[in-house]
PDB file of N, CA and C in Angstrom:
ATOM      1  N   UNK A  26     146.041 143.653 121.396  1.00 49.00           N
ATOM      2  CA  UNK A  26     145.447 142.449 120.874  1.00 49.00           C
ATOM      3  C   UNK A  26     144.846 141.664 122.042  1.00 49.00           C
ATOM      4  N   UNK A  27     143.613 141.152 121.911  1.00 53.00           N
ATOM      5  CA  UNK A  27     142.985 140.430 123.023  1.00 53.00           C
ATOM      6  C   UNK A  27     143.689 139.105 123.270  1.00 53.00           C
ATOM      7  N   UNK A  28     143.575 138.690 124.492  1.00 54.00           N
ATOM      8  CA  UNK A  28     144.207 137.444 124.906  1.00 54.00           C
ATOM      9  C   UNK A  28     143.393 136.268 124.373  1.00 54.00           C
ATOM     10  N   UNK A  29     144.024 135.359 123.602  1.00 58.00           N
ATOM     11  CA  UNK A  29     143.343 134.216 123.003  1.00 58.00           C
ATOM     12  C   UNK A  29     142.915 133.207 124.057  1.00 58.00           C
ATOM     13  N   UNK A  30     143.653 133.101 125.138  1.00 63.00           N
ATOM     14  CA  UNK A  30     143.295 132.118 126.162  1.00 63.00           C
ATOM     15  C   UNK A  30     141.994 132.503 126.852  1.00 63.00           C
ATOM     16  N   UNK A  31     141.729 133.819 126.967  1.00 59.00           N
ATOM     17  CA  UNK A  31     140.479 134.264 127.586  1.00 59.00           C
ATOM     18  C   UNK A  31     139.297 133.897 126.694  1.00 59.00           C
ATOM     19  N   UNK A  32     139.436 134.082 125.389  1.00 60.00           N
ATOM     20  CA  UNK A  32     138.334 133.742 124.491  1.00 60.00           C
ATOM     21  C   UNK A  32     138.149 132.236 124.402  1.00 60.00           C
ATOM     22  N   UNK A  33     139.237 131.483 124.482  1.00 57.00           N
ATOM     23  CA  UNK A  33     139.135 130.026 124.466  1.00 57.00           C
ATOM     24  C   UNK A  33     138.457 129.515 125.728  1.00 57.00           C
ATOM     25  N   UNK A  34     138.765 130.120 126.872  1.00 61.00           N
ATOM     26  CA  UNK A  34     138.131 129.669 128.113  1.00 61.00           C
ATOM     27  C   UNK A  34     136.646 130.027 128.112  1.00 61.00           C
ATOM     28  N   UNK A  35     136.298 131.158 127.485  1.00 57.00           N
ATOM     29  CA  UNK A  35     134.883 131.540 127.378  1.00 57.00           C
ATOM     30  C   UNK A  35     134.146 130.539 126.495  1.00 57.00           C
ATOM     31  N   UNK A  36     134.760 130.130 125.372  1.00 58.00           N
ATOM     32  CA  UNK A  36     134.143 129.143 124.483  1.00 58.00           C
ATOM     33  C   UNK A  36     134.013 127.805 125.192  1.00 58.00           C
ATOM     34  N   UNK A  37     135.000 127.445 125.989  1.00 57.00           N
ATOM     35  CA  UNK A  37     134.960 126.171 126.704  1.00 57.00           C
ATOM     36  C   UNK A  37     133.851 126.179 127.748  1.00 57.00           C
ATOM     37  N   UNK A  38     133.628 127.308 128.430  1.00 58.00           N
ATOM     38  CA  UNK A  38     132.552 127.355 129.422  1.00 58.00           C
ATOM     39  C   UNK A  38     131.188 127.290 128.742  1.00 58.00           C
ATOM     40  N   UNK A  39     131.085 127.852 127.513  1.00 57.00           N
ATOM     41  CA  UNK A  39     129.828 127.738 126.773  1.00 57.00           C
ATOM     42  C   UNK A  39     129.549 126.288 126.409  1.00 57.00           C
ATOM     43  N   UNK A  40     130.572 125.547 126.019  1.00 56.00           N
ATOM     44  CA  UNK A  40     130.386 124.145 125.685  1.00 56.00           C
ATOM     45  C   UNK A  40     130.021 123.327 126.917  1.00 56.00           C
ATOM     46  N   UNK A  41     130.602 123.665 128.037  1.00 54.00           N
ATOM     47  CA  UNK A  41     130.281 122.946 129.274  1.00 54.00           C
ATOM     48  C   UNK A  41     128.831 123.208 129.660  1.00 54.00           C
ATOM     49  N   UNK A  42     128.371 124.455 129.482  1.00 60.00           N
ATOM     50  CA  UNK A  42     126.989 124.758 129.832  1.00 60.00           C
ATOM     51  C   UNK A  42     126.016 124.042 128.891  1.00 60.00           C
ATOM     52  N   UNK A  43     126.429 123.830 127.636  1.00 57.00           N
ATOM     53  CA  UNK A  43     125.587 123.073 126.711  1.00 57.00           C
ATOM     54  C   UNK A  43     125.559 121.596 127.078  1.00 57.00           C
ATOM     55  N   UNK A  44     126.629 121.113 127.684  1.00 59.00           N
ATOM     56  CA  UNK A  44     126.698 119.697 128.043  1.00 59.00           C
ATOM     57  C   UNK A  44     125.813 119.377 129.244  1.00 59.00           C
ATOM     58  N   UNK A  45     125.543 120.364 130.085  1.00 67.00           N
ATOM     59  CA  UNK A  45     124.654 120.138 131.230  1.00 67.00           C
ATOM     60  C   UNK A  45     123.229 120.006 130.722  1.00 67.00           C
ATOM     61  N   UNK A  46     122.669 118.828 130.867  1.00 66.00           N
ATOM     62  CA  UNK A  46     121.324 118.584 130.372  1.00 66.00           C
ATOM     63  C   UNK A  46     120.308 118.800 131.472  1.00 66.00           C
ATOM     64  N   UNK A  47     119.208 119.397 131.117  1.00 73.00           N
ATOM     65  CA  UNK A  47     118.106 119.579 132.056  1.00 73.00           C
ATOM     66  C   UNK A  47     117.358 118.255 132.168  1.00 73.00           C
ATOM     67  N   UNK A  48     117.220 117.738 133.353  1.00 77.00           N
ATOM     68  CA  UNK A  48     116.558 116.456 133.558  1.00 77.00           C
ATOM     69  C   UNK A  48     115.054 116.527 133.289  1.00 77.00           C
ATOM     70  N   UNK A  49     114.478 117.720 133.282  1.00 81.00           N
ATOM     71  CA  UNK A  49     113.043 117.875 133.025  1.00 81.00           C
ATOM     72  C   UNK A  49     112.734 118.034 131.539  1.00 81.00           C
ATOM     73  N   UNK A  50     113.767 118.129 130.721  1.00 84.00           N
ATOM     74  CA  UNK A  50     113.568 118.315 129.288  1.00 84.00           C
ATOM     75  C   UNK A  50     113.445 116.951 128.612  1.00 84.00           C
ATOM     76  N   UNK A  51     112.416 116.797 127.806  1.00 81.00           N
ATOM     77  CA  UNK A  51     112.184 115.535 127.110  1.00 81.00           C
ATOM     78  C   UNK A  51     112.736 115.652 125.697  1.00 81.00           C
ATOM     79  N   UNK A  52     113.561 114.687 125.298  1.00 84.00           N
ATOM     80  CA  UNK A  52     114.119 114.656 123.952  1.00 84.00           C
ATOM     81  C   UNK A  52     113.800 113.306 123.319  1.00 84.00           C
ATOM     82  N   UNK A  53     113.737 113.239 121.998  1.00 85.00           N
ATOM     83  CA  UNK A  53     113.405 111.974 121.343  1.00 85.00           C
ATOM     84  C   UNK A  53     114.496 110.920 121.501  1.00 85.00           C
ATOM     85  N   UNK A  54     115.734 111.320 121.546  1.00 90.00           N
ATOM     86  CA  UNK A  54     116.816 110.376 121.765  1.00 90.00           C
ATOM     87  C   UNK A  54     117.057 109.447 120.585  1.00 90.00           C
ATOM     88  N   UNK A  55     117.761 108.377 120.859  1.00 93.00           N
ATOM     89  CA  UNK A  55     118.153 107.424 119.822  1.00 93.00           C
ATOM     90  C   UNK A  55     116.931 106.671 119.296  1.00 93.00           C
ATOM     91  N   UNK A  56     116.021 106.306 120.177  1.00 94.00           N
ATOM     92  CA  UNK A  56     114.821 105.579 119.742  1.00 94.00           C
ATOM     93  C   UNK A  56     113.999 106.421 118.764  1.00 94.00           C
ATOM     94  N   UNK A  57     113.867 107.705 119.024  1.00 94.00           N
ATOM     95  CA  UNK A  57     113.145 108.587 118.115  1.00 94.00           C
ATOM     96  C   UNK A  57     113.817 108.672 116.760  1.00 94.00           C
ATOM     97  N   UNK A  58     115.146 108.718 116.758  1.00 95.00           N
ATOM     98  CA  UNK A  58     115.874 108.755 115.489  1.00 95.00           C
ATOM     99  C   UNK A  58     115.687 107.458 114.714  1.00 95.00           C
ATOM    100  N   UNK A  59     115.736 106.340 115.409  1.00 97.00           N
ATOM    101  CA  UNK A  59     115.576 105.040 114.737  1.00 97.00           C
ATOM    102  C   UNK A  59     114.178 104.923 114.129  1.00 97.00           C
ATOM    103  N   UNK A  60     113.152 105.338 114.871  1.00 97.00           N
ATOM    104  CA  UNK A  60     111.774 105.284 114.356  1.00 97.00           C
ATOM    105  C   UNK A  60     111.639 106.188 113.137  1.00 97.00           C
ATOM    106  N   UNK A  61     112.207 107.385 113.217  1.00 97.00           N
ATOM    107  CA  UNK A  61     112.136 108.317 112.088  1.00 97.00           C
ATOM    108  C   UNK A  61     112.864 107.750 110.878  1.00 97.00           C
ATOM    109  N   UNK A  62     114.024 107.151 111.083  1.00 98.00           N
ATOM    110  CA  UNK A  62     114.791 106.586 109.974  1.00 98.00           C
ATOM    111  C   UNK A  62     114.038 105.427 109.320  1.00 98.00           C
ATOM    112  N   UNK A  63     113.404 104.580 110.128  1.00 98.00           N
ATOM    113  CA  UNK A  63     112.629 103.460 109.577  1.00 98.00           C
ATOM    114  C   UNK A  63     111.445 103.979 108.767  1.00 98.00           C
ATOM    115  N   UNK A  64     110.769 105.003 109.285  1.00 98.00           N
ATOM    116  CA  UNK A  64     109.643 105.576 108.544  1.00 98.00           C
ATOM    117  C   UNK A  64     110.110 106.220 107.240  1.00 98.00           C
ATOM    118  N   UNK A  65     111.259 106.891 107.259  1.00 98.00           N
ATOM    119  CA  UNK A  65     111.794 107.500 106.041  1.00 98.00           C
ATOM    120  C   UNK A  65     112.136 106.429 105.014  1.00 98.00           C
ATOM    121  N   UNK A  66     112.733 105.331 105.438  1.00 98.00           N
ATOM    122  CA  UNK A  66     113.044 104.238 104.517  1.00 98.00           C
ATOM    123  C   UNK A  66     111.777 103.602 103.953  1.00 98.00           C
ATOM    124  N   UNK A  67     110.736 103.486 104.781  1.00 98.00           N
ATOM    125  CA  UNK A  67     109.473 102.918 104.306  1.00 98.00           C
ATOM    126  C   UNK A  67     108.841 103.822 103.245  1.00 98.00           C
ATOM    127  N   UNK A  68     108.855 105.125 103.472  1.00 98.00           N
ATOM    128  CA  UNK A  68     108.290 106.058 102.488  1.00 98.00           C
ATOM    129  C   UNK A  68     109.099 106.016 101.199  1.00 98.00           C
ATOM    130  N   UNK A  69     110.424 105.949 101.313  1.00 98.00           N
ATOM    131  CA  UNK A  69     111.270 105.856 100.121  1.00 98.00           C
ATOM    132  C   UNK A  69     110.941 104.589  99.331  1.00 98.00           C
ATOM    133  N   UNK A  70     110.776 103.468 100.013  1.00 98.00           N
ATOM    134  CA  UNK A  70     110.439 102.216  99.340  1.00 98.00           C
ATOM    135  C   UNK A  70     109.077 102.271  98.673  1.00 98.00           C
ATOM    136  N   UNK A  71     108.108 102.877  99.350  1.00 98.00           N
ATOM    137  CA  UNK A  71     106.769 103.006  98.763  1.00 98.00           C
ATOM    138  C   UNK A  71     106.790 103.907  97.524  1.00 98.00           C
ATOM    139  N   UNK A  72     107.545 104.988  97.583  1.00 98.00           N
ATOM    140  CA  UNK A  72     107.623 105.879  96.423  1.00 98.00           C
ATOM    141  C   UNK A  72     108.307 105.182  95.244  1.00 98.00           C
ATOM    142  N   UNK A  73     109.341 104.404  95.529  1.00 97.00           N
ATOM    143  CA  UNK A  73     110.022 103.674  94.465  1.00 97.00           C
ATOM    144  C   UNK A  73     109.083 102.646  93.830  1.00 97.00           C
ATOM    145  N   UNK A  74     108.306 101.951  94.655  1.00 97.00           N
ATOM    146  CA  UNK A  74     107.352 100.973  94.147  1.00 97.00           C
ATOM    147  C   UNK A  74     106.245 101.652  93.338  1.00 97.00           C
ATOM    148  N   UNK A  75     105.776 102.797  93.827  1.00 96.00           N
ATOM    149  CA  UNK A  75     104.722 103.516  93.114  1.00 96.00           C
ATOM    150  C   UNK A  75     105.215 103.963  91.737  1.00 96.00           C
ATOM    151  N   UNK A  76     106.448 104.463  91.668  1.00 96.00           N
ATOM    152  CA  UNK A  76     106.992 104.891  90.374  1.00 96.00           C
ATOM    153  C   UNK A  76     107.112 103.717  89.414  1.00 96.00           C
ATOM    154  N   UNK A  77     107.487 102.553  89.927  1.00 95.00           N
ATOM    155  CA  UNK A  77     107.603 101.368  89.076  1.00 95.00           C
ATOM    156  C   UNK A  77     106.238 100.971  88.528  1.00 95.00           C
ATOM    157  N   UNK A  78     105.209 101.013  89.370  1.00 94.00           N
ATOM    158  CA  UNK A  78     103.865 100.647  88.918  1.00 94.00           C
ATOM    159  C   UNK A  78     103.271 101.700  87.984  1.00 94.00           C
ATOM    160  N   UNK A  79     103.574 102.966  88.228  1.00 92.00           N
ATOM    161  CA  UNK A  79     103.033 104.024  87.370  1.00 92.00           C
ATOM    162  C   UNK A  79     103.641 103.970  85.970  1.00 92.00           C
ATOM    163  N   UNK A  80     104.884 103.489  85.841  1.00 92.00           N
ATOM    164  CA  UNK A  80     105.479 103.349  84.519  1.00 92.00           C
ATOM    165  C   UNK A  80     104.774 102.284  83.694  1.00 92.00           C
ATOM    166  N   UNK A  81     104.141 101.319  84.353  1.00 90.00           N
ATOM    167  CA  UNK A  81     103.444 100.237  83.646  1.00 90.00           C
ATOM    168  C   UNK A  81     102.056 100.654  83.164  1.00 90.00           C
ATOM    169  N   UNK A  82     101.504 101.739  83.686  1.00 88.00           N
ATOM    170  CA  UNK A  82     100.140 102.152  83.349  1.00 88.00           C
ATOM    171  C   UNK A  82     100.120 102.778  81.966  1.00 88.00           C
ATOM    172  N   UNK A  83      99.156 102.358  81.158  1.00 83.00           N
ATOM    173  CA  UNK A  83      98.966 102.915  79.824  1.00 83.00           C
ATOM    174  C   UNK A  83      97.868 103.970  79.908  1.00 83.00           C
ATOM    175  N   UNK A  84      98.214 105.214  79.650  1.00 79.00           N
ATOM    176  CA  UNK A  84      97.256 106.303  79.791  1.00 79.00           C
ATOM    177  C   UNK A  84      96.490 106.617  78.512  1.00 79.00           C
ATOM    178  N   UNK A  85      96.666 105.830  77.460  1.00 81.00           N
ATOM    179  CA  UNK A  85      95.955 106.089  76.212  1.00 81.00           C
ATOM    180  C   UNK A  85      94.493 105.705  76.370  1.00 81.00           C
ATOM    181  N   UNK A  86      93.619 106.648  76.041  1.00 81.00           N
ATOM    182  CA  UNK A  86      92.184 106.394  76.135  1.00 81.00           C
ATOM    183  C   UNK A  86      91.680 105.844  74.800  1.00 81.00           C
ATOM    184  N   UNK A  87      90.657 104.983  74.842  1.00 78.00           N
ATOM    185  CA  UNK A  87      90.100 104.499  73.578  1.00 78.00           C
ATOM    186  C   UNK A  87      89.399 105.643  72.840  1.00 78.00           C
ATOM    187  N   UNK A  88      89.359 105.526  71.546  1.00 78.00           N
ATOM    188  CA  UNK A  88      88.725 106.562  70.731  1.00 78.00           C
ATOM    189  C   UNK A  88      87.221 106.588  71.002  1.00 78.00           C
ATOM    190  N   UNK A  89      86.638 107.760  70.885  1.00 77.00           N
ATOM    191  CA  UNK A  89      85.192 107.899  71.058  1.00 77.00           C
ATOM    192  C   UNK A  89      84.476 107.142  69.948  1.00 77.00           C
ATOM    193  N   UNK A  90      83.312 106.538  70.237  1.00 72.00           N
ATOM    194  CA  UNK A  90      82.609 105.775  69.198  1.00 72.00           C
ATOM    195  C   UNK A  90      82.170 106.637  68.015  1.00 72.00           C
ATOM    196  N   UNK A  91      81.920 107.915  68.208  1.00 66.00           N
ATOM    197  CA  UNK A  91      81.442 108.772  67.129  1.00 66.00           C
ATOM    198  C   UNK A  91      82.543 109.313  66.250  1.00 66.00           C
ATOM    199  N   UNK A  92      83.795 109.110  66.580  1.00 63.00           N
ATOM    200  CA  UNK A  92      84.885 109.699  65.806  1.00 63.00           C
ATOM    201  C   UNK A  92      85.399 108.801  64.699  1.00 63.00           C
ATOM    202  N   UNK A  93      84.945 107.560  64.606  1.00 57.00           N
ATOM    203  CA  UNK A  93      85.458 106.650  63.579  1.00 57.00           C
ATOM    204  C   UNK A  93      84.679 106.750  62.261  1.00 57.00           C
ATOM    205  N   UNK A  94      83.855 107.765  62.095  1.00 56.00           N
ATOM    206  CA  UNK A  94      83.120 107.950  60.849  1.00 56.00           C
ATOM    207  C   UNK A  94      81.688 107.456  60.920  1.00 56.00           C
ATOM    208  N   UNK A  95      81.359 106.632  61.887  1.00 57.00           N
ATOM    209  CA  UNK A  95      79.993 106.139  62.046  1.00 57.00           C
ATOM    210  C   UNK A  95      79.277 107.003  63.082  1.00 57.00           C
ATOM    211  N   UNK A  96      78.022 107.322  62.851  1.00 56.00           N
ATOM    212  CA  UNK A  96      77.286 108.130  63.843  1.00 56.00           C
ATOM    213  C   UNK A  96      77.061 107.321  65.121  1.00 56.00           C
ATOM    214  N   UNK A  97      77.171 107.989  66.213  1.00 56.00           N
ATOM    215  CA  UNK A  97      76.979 107.317  67.500  1.00 56.00           C
ATOM    216  C   UNK A  97      75.491 107.095  67.734  1.00 56.00           C
ATOM    217  N   UNK A  98      75.142 106.069  68.467  1.00 57.00           N
ATOM    218  CA  UNK A  98      73.754 105.763  68.777  1.00 57.00           C
ATOM    219  C   UNK A  98      73.319 106.654  69.930  1.00 57.00           C
ATOM    220  N   UNK A  99      72.528 107.702  69.596  1.00 58.00           N
ATOM    221  CA  UNK A  99      72.105 108.676  70.615  1.00 58.00           C
ATOM    222  C   UNK A  99      70.793 108.251  71.267  1.00 58.00           C
ATOM    223  N   UNK A 100      70.088 107.270  70.726  1.00 59.00           N
ATOM    224  CA  UNK A 100      68.801 106.879  71.313  1.00 59.00           C
ATOM    225  C   UNK A 100      69.008 106.201  72.666  1.00 59.00           C
ATOM    226  N   UNK A 101      70.088 105.507  72.869  1.00 55.00           N
ATOM    227  CA  UNK A 101      70.335 104.830  74.143  1.00 55.00           C
ATOM    228  C   UNK A 101      70.636 105.850  75.248  1.00 55.00           C
ATOM    229  N   UNK A 102      71.212 106.996  74.870  1.00 55.00           N
ATOM    230  CA  UNK A 102      71.549 107.995  75.882  1.00 55.00           C
ATOM    231  C   UNK A 102      70.339 108.790  76.319  1.00 55.00           C
ATOM    232  N   UNK A 103      69.302 108.863  75.501  1.00 54.00           N
ATOM    233  CA  UNK A 103      68.122 109.680  75.829  1.00 54.00           C
ATOM    234  C   UNK A 103      67.226 109.018  76.860  1.00 54.00           C
ATOM    235  N   UNK A 104      67.248 107.735  76.983  1.00 53.00           N
ATOM    236  CA  UNK A 104      66.309 107.067  77.877  1.00 53.00           C
ATOM    237  C   UNK A 104      66.796 107.032  79.285  1.00 53.00           C
TER     238      UNK A 104
END
């Protein structure tokens, strides 16, 4: 059976190597997360507002003038 302490020390050295940060590597950091979170909240608010306004819109179109039994005036369209 393999020694558990050897595998634990190997895992610990992997974590230590991950903790060493390269100073030349650029990361977004906390400021990038805050900006992203604010933008996500703004989009969520806009979508919620849009849904509220879209529920108020009446999509029923008025009936065509020629469908109520009276002939439509076609002379105005020809000129």
